[in-house]
Coordinates of C-alpha atoms in Angstrom, one line a residue:
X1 CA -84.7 -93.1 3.0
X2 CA -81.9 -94.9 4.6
X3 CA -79.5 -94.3 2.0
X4 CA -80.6 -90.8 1.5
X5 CA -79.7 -90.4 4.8
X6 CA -76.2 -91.9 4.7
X7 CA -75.5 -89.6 1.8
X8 CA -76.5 -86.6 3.6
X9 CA -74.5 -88.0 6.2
X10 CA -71.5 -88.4 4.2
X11 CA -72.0 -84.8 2.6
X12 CA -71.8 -83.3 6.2
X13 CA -68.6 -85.2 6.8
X14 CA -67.1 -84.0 3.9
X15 CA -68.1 -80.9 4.3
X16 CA -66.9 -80.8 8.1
X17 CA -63.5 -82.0 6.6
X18 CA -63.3 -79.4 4.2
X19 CA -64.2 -76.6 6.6
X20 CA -61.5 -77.7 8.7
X21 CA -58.8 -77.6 6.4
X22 CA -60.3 -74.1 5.4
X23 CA -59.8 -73.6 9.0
X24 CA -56.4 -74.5 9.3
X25 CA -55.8 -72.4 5.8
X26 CA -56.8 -69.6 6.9
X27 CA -55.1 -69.8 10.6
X28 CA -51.6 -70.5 8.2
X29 CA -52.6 -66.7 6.5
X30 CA -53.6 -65.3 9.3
X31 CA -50.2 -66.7 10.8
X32 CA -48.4 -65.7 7.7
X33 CA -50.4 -62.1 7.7
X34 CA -49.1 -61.6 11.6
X35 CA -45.5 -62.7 10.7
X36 CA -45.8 -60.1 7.8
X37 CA -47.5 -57.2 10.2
X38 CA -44.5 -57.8 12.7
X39 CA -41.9 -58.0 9.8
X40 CA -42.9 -54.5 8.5
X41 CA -43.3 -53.4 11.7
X42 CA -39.8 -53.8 12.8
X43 CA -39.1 -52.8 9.5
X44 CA -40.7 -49.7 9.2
X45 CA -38.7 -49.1 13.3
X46 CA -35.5 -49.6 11.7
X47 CA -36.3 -47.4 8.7
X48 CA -37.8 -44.4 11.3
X49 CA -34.1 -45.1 12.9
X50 CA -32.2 -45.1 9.8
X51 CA -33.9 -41.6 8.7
X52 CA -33.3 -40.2 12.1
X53 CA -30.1 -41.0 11.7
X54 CA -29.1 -39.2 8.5
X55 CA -31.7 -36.5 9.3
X56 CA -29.0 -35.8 11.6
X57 CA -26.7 -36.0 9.5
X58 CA -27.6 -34.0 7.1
X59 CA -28.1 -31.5 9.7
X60 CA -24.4 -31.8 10.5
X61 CA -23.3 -31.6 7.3
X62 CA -25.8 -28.6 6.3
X63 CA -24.5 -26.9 9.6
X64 CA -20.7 -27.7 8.6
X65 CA -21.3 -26.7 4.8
X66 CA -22.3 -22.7 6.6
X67 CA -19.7 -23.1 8.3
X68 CA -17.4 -23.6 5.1
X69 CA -19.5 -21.1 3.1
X70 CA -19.1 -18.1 5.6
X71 CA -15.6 -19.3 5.8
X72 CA -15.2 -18.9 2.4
X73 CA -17.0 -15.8 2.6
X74 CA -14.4 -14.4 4.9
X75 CA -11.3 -15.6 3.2
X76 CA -12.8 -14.7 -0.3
X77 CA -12.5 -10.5 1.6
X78 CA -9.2 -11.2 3.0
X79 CA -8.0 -12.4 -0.8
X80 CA -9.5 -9.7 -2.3
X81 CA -8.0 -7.0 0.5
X82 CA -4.6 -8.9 0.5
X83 CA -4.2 -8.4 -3.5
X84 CA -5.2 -4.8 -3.0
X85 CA -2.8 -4.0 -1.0
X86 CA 0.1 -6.0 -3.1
X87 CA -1.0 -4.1 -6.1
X88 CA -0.9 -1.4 -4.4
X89 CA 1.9 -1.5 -2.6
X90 CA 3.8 -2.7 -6.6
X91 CA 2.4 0.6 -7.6
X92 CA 4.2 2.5 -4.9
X93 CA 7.2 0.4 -5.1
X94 CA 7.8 1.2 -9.4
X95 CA 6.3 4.7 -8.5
X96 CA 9.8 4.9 -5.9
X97 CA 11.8 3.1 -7.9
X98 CA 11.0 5.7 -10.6
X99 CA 11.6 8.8 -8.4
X100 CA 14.9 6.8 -7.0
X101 CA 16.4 7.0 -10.2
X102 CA 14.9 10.5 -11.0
X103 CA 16.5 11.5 -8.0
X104 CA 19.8 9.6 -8.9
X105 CA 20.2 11.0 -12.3
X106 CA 19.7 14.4 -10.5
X107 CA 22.4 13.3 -8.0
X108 CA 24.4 12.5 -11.0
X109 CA 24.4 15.9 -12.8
X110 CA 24.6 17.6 -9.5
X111 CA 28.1 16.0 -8.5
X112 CA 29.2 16.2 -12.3
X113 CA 28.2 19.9 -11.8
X114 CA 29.5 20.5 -8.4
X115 CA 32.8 18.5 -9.4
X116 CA 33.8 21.0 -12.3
X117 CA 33.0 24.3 -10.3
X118 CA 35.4 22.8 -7.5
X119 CA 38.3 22.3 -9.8
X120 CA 37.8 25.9 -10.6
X121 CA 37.6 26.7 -7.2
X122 CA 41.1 24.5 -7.5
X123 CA 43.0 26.7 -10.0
X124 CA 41.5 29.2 -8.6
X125 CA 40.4 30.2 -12.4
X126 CA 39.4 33.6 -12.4
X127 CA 41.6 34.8 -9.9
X128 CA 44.6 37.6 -10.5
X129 CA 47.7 36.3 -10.2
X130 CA 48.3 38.6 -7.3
X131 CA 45.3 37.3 -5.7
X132 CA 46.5 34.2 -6.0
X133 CA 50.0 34.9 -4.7
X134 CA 48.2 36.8 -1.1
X135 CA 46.2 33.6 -0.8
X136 CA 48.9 31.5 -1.6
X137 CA 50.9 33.4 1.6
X138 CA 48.3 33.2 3.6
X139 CA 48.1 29.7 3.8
X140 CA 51.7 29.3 4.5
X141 CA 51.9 32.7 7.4
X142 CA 50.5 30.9 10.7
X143 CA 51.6 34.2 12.5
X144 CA 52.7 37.2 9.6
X145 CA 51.3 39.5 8.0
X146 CA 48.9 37.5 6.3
X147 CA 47.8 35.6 9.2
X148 CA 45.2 38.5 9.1
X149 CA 43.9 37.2 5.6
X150 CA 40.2 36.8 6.1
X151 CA 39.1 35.8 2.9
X152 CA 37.7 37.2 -0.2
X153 CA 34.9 39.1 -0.4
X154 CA 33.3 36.7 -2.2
X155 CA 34.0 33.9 0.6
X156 CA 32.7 36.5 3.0
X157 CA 29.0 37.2 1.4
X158 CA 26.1 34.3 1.4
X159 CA 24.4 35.4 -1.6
X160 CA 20.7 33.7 -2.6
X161 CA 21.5 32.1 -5.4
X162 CA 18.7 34.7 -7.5
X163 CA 20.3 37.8 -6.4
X164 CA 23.9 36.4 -6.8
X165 CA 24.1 37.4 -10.6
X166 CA 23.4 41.3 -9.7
X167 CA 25.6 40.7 -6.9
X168 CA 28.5 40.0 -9.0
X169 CA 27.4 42.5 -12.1
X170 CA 27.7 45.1 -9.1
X171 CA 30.8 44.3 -7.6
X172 CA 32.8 43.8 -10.4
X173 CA 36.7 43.1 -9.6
X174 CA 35.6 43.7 -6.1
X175 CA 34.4 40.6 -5.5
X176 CA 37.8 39.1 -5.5
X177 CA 39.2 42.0 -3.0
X178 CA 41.1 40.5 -0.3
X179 CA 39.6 41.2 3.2
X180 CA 41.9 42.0 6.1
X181 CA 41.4 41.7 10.0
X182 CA 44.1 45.2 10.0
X183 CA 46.5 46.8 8.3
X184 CA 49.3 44.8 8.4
X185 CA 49.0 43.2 4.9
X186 CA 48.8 47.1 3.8
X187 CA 51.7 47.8 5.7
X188 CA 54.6 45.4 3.9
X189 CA 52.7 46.5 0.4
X190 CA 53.4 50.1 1.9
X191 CA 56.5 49.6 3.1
X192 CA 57.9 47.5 -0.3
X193 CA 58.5 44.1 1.3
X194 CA 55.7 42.2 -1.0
X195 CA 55.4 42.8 -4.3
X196 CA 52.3 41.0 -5.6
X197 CA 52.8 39.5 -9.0
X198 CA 49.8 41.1 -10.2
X199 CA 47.0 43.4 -9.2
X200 CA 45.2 42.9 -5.6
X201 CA 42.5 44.7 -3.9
X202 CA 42.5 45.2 0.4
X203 CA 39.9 46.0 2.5
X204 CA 40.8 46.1 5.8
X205 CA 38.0 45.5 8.7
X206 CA 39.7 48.5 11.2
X207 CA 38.8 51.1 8.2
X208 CA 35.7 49.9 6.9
X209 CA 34.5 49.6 10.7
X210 CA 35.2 53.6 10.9
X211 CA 34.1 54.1 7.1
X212 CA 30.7 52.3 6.4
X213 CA 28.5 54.1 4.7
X214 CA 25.1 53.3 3.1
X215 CA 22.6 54.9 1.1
X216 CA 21.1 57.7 2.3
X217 CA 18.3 57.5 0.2
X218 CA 15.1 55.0 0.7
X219 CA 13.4 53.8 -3.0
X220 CA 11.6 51.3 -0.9
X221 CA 8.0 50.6 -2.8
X222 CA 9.5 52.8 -5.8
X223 CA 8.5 51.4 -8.9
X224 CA 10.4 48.4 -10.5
X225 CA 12.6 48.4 -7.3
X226 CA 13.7 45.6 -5.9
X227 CA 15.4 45.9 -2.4
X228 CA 19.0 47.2 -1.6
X229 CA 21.6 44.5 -2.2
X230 CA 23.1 44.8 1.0
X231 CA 20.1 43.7 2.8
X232 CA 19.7 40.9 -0.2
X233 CA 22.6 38.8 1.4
X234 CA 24.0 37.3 4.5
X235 CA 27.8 38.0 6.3
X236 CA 29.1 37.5 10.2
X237 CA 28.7 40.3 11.8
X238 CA 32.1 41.3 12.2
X239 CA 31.9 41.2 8.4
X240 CA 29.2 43.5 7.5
X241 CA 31.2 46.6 7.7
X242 CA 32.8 45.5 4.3
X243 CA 29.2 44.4 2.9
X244 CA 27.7 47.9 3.3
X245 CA 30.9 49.4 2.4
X246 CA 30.4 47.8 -1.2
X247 CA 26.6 47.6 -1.4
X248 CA 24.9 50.0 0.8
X249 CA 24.5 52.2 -2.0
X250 CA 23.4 49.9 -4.5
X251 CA 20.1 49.1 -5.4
X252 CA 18.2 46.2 -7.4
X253 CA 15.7 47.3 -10.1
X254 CA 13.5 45.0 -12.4
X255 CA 14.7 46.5 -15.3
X256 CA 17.2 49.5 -16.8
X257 CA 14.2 51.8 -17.8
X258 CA 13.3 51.8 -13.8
X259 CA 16.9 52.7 -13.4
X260 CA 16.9 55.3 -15.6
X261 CA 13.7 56.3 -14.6
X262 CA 14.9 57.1 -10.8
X263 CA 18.0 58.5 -11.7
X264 CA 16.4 61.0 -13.9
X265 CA 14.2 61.8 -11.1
X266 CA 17.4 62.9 -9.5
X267 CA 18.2 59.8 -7.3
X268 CA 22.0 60.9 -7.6
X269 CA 25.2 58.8 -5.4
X270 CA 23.5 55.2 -5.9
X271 CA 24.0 52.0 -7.9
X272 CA 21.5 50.0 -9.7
X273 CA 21.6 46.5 -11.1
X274 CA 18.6 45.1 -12.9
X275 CA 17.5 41.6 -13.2
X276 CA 19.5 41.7 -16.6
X277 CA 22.9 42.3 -15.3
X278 CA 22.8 45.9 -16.3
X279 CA 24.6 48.8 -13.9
X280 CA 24.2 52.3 -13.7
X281 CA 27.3 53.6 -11.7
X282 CA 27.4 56.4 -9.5
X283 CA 28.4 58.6 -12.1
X284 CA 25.8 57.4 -14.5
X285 CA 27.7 55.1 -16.5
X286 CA 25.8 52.0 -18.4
X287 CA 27.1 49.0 -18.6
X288 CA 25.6 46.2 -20.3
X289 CA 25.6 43.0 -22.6
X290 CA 26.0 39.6 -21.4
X291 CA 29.3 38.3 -19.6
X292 CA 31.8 35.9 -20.7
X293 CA 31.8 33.7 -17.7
X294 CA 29.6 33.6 -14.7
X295 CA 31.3 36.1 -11.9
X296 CA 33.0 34.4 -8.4
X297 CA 29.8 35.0 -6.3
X298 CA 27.6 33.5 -8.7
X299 CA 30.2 30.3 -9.1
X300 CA 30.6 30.4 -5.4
X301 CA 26.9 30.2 -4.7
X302 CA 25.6 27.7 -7.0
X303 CA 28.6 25.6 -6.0
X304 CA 27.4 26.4 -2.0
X305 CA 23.8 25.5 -3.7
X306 CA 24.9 22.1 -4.8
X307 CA 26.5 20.5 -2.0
X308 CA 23.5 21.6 0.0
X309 CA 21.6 20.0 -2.8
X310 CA 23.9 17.2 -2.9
X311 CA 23.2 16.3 1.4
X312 CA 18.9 16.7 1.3
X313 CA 19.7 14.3 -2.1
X314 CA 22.1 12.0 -0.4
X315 CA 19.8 11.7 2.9
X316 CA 16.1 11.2 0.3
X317 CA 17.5 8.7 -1.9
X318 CA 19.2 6.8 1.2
X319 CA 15.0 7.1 2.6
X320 CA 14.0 5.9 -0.5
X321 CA 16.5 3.1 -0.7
X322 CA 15.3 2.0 2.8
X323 CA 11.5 2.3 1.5
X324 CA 12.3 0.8 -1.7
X325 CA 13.9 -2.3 0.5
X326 CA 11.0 -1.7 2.9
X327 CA 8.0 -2.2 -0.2
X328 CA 10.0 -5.0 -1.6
X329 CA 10.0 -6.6 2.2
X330 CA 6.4 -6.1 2.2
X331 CA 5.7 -7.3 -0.7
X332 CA 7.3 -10.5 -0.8
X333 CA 5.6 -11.0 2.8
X334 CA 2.1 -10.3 1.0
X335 CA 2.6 -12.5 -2.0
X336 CA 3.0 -15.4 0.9
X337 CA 0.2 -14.5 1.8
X338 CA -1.9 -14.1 -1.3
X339 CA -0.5 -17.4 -2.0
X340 CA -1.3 -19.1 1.4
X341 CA -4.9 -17.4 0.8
X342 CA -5.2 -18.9 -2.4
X343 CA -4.1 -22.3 -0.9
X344 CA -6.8 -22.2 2.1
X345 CA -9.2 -21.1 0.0
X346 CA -8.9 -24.0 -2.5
X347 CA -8.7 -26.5 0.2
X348 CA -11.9 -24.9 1.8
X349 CA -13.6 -25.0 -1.5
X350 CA -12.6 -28.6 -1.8
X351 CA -14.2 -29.3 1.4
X352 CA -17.4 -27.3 0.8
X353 CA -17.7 -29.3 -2.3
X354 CA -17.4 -32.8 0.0
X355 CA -20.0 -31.4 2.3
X356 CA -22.3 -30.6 -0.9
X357 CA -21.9 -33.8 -2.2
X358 CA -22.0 -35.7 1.1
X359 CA -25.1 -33.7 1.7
X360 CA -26.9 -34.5 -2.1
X361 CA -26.3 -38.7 -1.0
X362 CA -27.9 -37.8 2.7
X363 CA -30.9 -36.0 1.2
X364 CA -31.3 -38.8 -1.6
X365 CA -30.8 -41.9 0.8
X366 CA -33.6 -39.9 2.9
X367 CA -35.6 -39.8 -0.2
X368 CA -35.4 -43.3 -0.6
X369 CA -35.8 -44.5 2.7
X370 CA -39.3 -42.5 2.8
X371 CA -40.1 -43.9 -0.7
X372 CA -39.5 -47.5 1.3
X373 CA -41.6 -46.5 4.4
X374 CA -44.3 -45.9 2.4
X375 CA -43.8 -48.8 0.6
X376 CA -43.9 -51.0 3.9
X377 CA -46.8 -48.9 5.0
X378 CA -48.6 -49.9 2.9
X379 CA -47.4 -53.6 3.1
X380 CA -48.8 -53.3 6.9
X381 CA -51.9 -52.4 5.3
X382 CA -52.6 -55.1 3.5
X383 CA -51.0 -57.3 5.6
X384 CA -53.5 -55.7 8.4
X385 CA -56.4 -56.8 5.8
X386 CA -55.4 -59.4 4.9
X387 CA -55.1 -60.8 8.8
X388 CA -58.7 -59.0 9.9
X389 CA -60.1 -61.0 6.6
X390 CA -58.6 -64.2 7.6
X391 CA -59.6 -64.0 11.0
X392 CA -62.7 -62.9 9.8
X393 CA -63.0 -66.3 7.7
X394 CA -61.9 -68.0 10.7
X395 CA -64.8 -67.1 12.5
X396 CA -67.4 -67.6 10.3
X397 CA -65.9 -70.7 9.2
X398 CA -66.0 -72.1 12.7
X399 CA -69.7 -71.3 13.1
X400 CA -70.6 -73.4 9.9
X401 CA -68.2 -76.2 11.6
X402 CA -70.1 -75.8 15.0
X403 CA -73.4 -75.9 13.5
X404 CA -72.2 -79.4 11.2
X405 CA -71.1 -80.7 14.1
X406 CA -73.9 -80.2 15.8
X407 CA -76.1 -81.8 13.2
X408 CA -73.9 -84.7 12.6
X409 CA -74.5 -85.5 16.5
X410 CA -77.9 -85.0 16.2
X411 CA -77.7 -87.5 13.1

């Protein structure tokens, strides 16, 4: 019984040994489970730091990315505008460039034209010698006699260049007739002391003042009529003595049949001239058929025509010169621009692309920094379990301890 005692005895101090180095085990986890909790713990702070952190930045760099996008936006409209108006503004530029030289081919022929009707004026081609030779005098008398030269009748009429053709087909010779102030040109023809060299024709303004006459009769609203060809052109006042004198009584008809018609009708002591060139005189003569040459007023007018022509063309292609220098201004100034556009654009698209990328490594370092908070949440967990089970263990384990001890003092 003894020994059966001391072996129970010896059992319990085993046992008593053992739970106390279960004891101290499980203290060391529980120790190693608390060390683990407060690990994680300060872990998982740093982690809900760190995703603070680049939550905020990838707020920044989502908020700077709209910012670059709507920046974008905006110079993607000015671009668009900026090579509108350059193509545009090309387009107008080869449009004027275009009319330019329409305009100075025009400008061309007119002073080729122009030039050639002024060296006829020059030789005075289609002038009688005579003509020539009162002209000539009158030039060279400051106070004579031919100081009184006026002109020719031609000089004196301002004839639209449409009515200058019937104009001339009326007046015949007479549109080289020299007009006088007075008499005193007739006088030393009267009197012998000039002899032209060939025919001349006078009108003096002191007879034709006192001997005006016009047509009596009124075709206005006739049929195929026209107007009456004094009242078709322009003269100084002082002047239009001789104009009535030599047109008054001449009227412009579409064609000869209206002529013919009106005379038959017994429109007697008038002219007409029709679109054609074709007269029927006073006494009811026809003339007819093209002329040679173009008559003095016609010559006379188209060459007044052309230098008019010549200054509106002279002051438009200097505008268009300065426009055409304007666009080309303009242009070069937008191509900068276009090409500074295209510059900030790039750069901003570079940058948007940074913030796109910079923004892709926030949102995946926040993807892993959530995959390792869950991960370490958990590792609380367990490390939570594994603590409550040790100091669980602990307890029961000191119990069983308690109650050997007790029995081994009762022993």
């Amino acid at each position: 019984e003894r020994e059966e005692h001391r072996k129970r005895h010896l059992e319990q101090v085993r046992r008593s040994a053992q739970l106390t180095n279960d004891i101290t085990l499980l203290e060391t986890q529980r120790e190693l489970a608390r060390t683990q909790i407060g690990r994680c713990k300060k872990r998982l702070e740093d982690l809900g730091e760190e995703i603070a952190q680049r939550t905020d930045q990838a707020a920044e760099v989502a908020g700077k990315e709209e910012q670059l996008s709507i920046g974008l936006v905006e110079i993607s409209k000015r671009f668009e505008e900026a090579e509108r108006e350059l193509a545009e503004n090309e387009r107008l530029l080869a449009r004027r460039r275009d009319e330019l030289g329409v305009q100075n081919g025009r400008l061309s022929g007119i002073r080729e034209r122009a030039g050639l009707l002024e060296e006829l004026e020059r030789r005075n081609e289609g002038l009688t010698a005579g003509v020539q030779q009162v002209l000539t005098r009158a030039n060279a008398d400051d106070d004579g006699p031919f100081s009184t030269v006026v002109g020719l009748v031609a000089d004196v009429l301002e004839v639209p260049m449409q009515w200058a053709p019937l104009v001339d087909a009326s007046l015949g010779p007479a549109a080289q007739h020299v007009v006088l102030k007075d008499d005193a040109v007739l006088n030393v023809l009267e009197n012998g002391s000039f002899r032209p060299s060939g025919r001349v024709g006078c009108l003096s303004l002191e007879r034709e003042a006192a001997q005006s006459s016009t047509d009596s009769h009124s075709l206005e609203g006739q049929p195929g009529v026209l107007g009456r060809l004094d009242q078709l052109v322009t003269a100084r006042d002082s002047l239009y003595p001789v104009v009535q004198r030599l047109l008054g009584r001449t009227w412009a008809v579409e064609m000869l049949q209206h002529a013919r018609t009106l005379r038959s009708e017994g429109t007697r002591d008038v002219r007409f001239v029709t679109l054609a060139g074709e007269v029927i005189d006073f006494d009811g003569t026809v003339i007819a058929g093209p002329k040679d040459v173009a008559g003095l007023i016609s010559r006379r007018t188209e060459l007044r025509d052309l230098r008019r022509e010549q200054i509106v063309l002279d002051e438009q292609i200097t505008e268009a010169q300065r426009e055409v220098s304007r666009l080309g201004e303009n242009i070069q100034s937008q191509r900068l621009a276009v090409r500074q556009l295209t510059e900030e654009h790039t750069r901003e698209n570079g940058q948007l692309a940074d913030h796109r990328a910079r923004a892709e490594t926030l949102e995946s370092q926040l993807k892993q920094l959530e995959k390792e908070t869950d991960a370490v949440g958990q590792e609380v967990n367990v490390s939570e379990e594994q603590f409550e089970s040790s100091d669980g263990q602990i307890a029961s384990t000191n119990e069983q301890l308690e109650s050997l001890e007790t029995e081994l003092a009762e022993s």
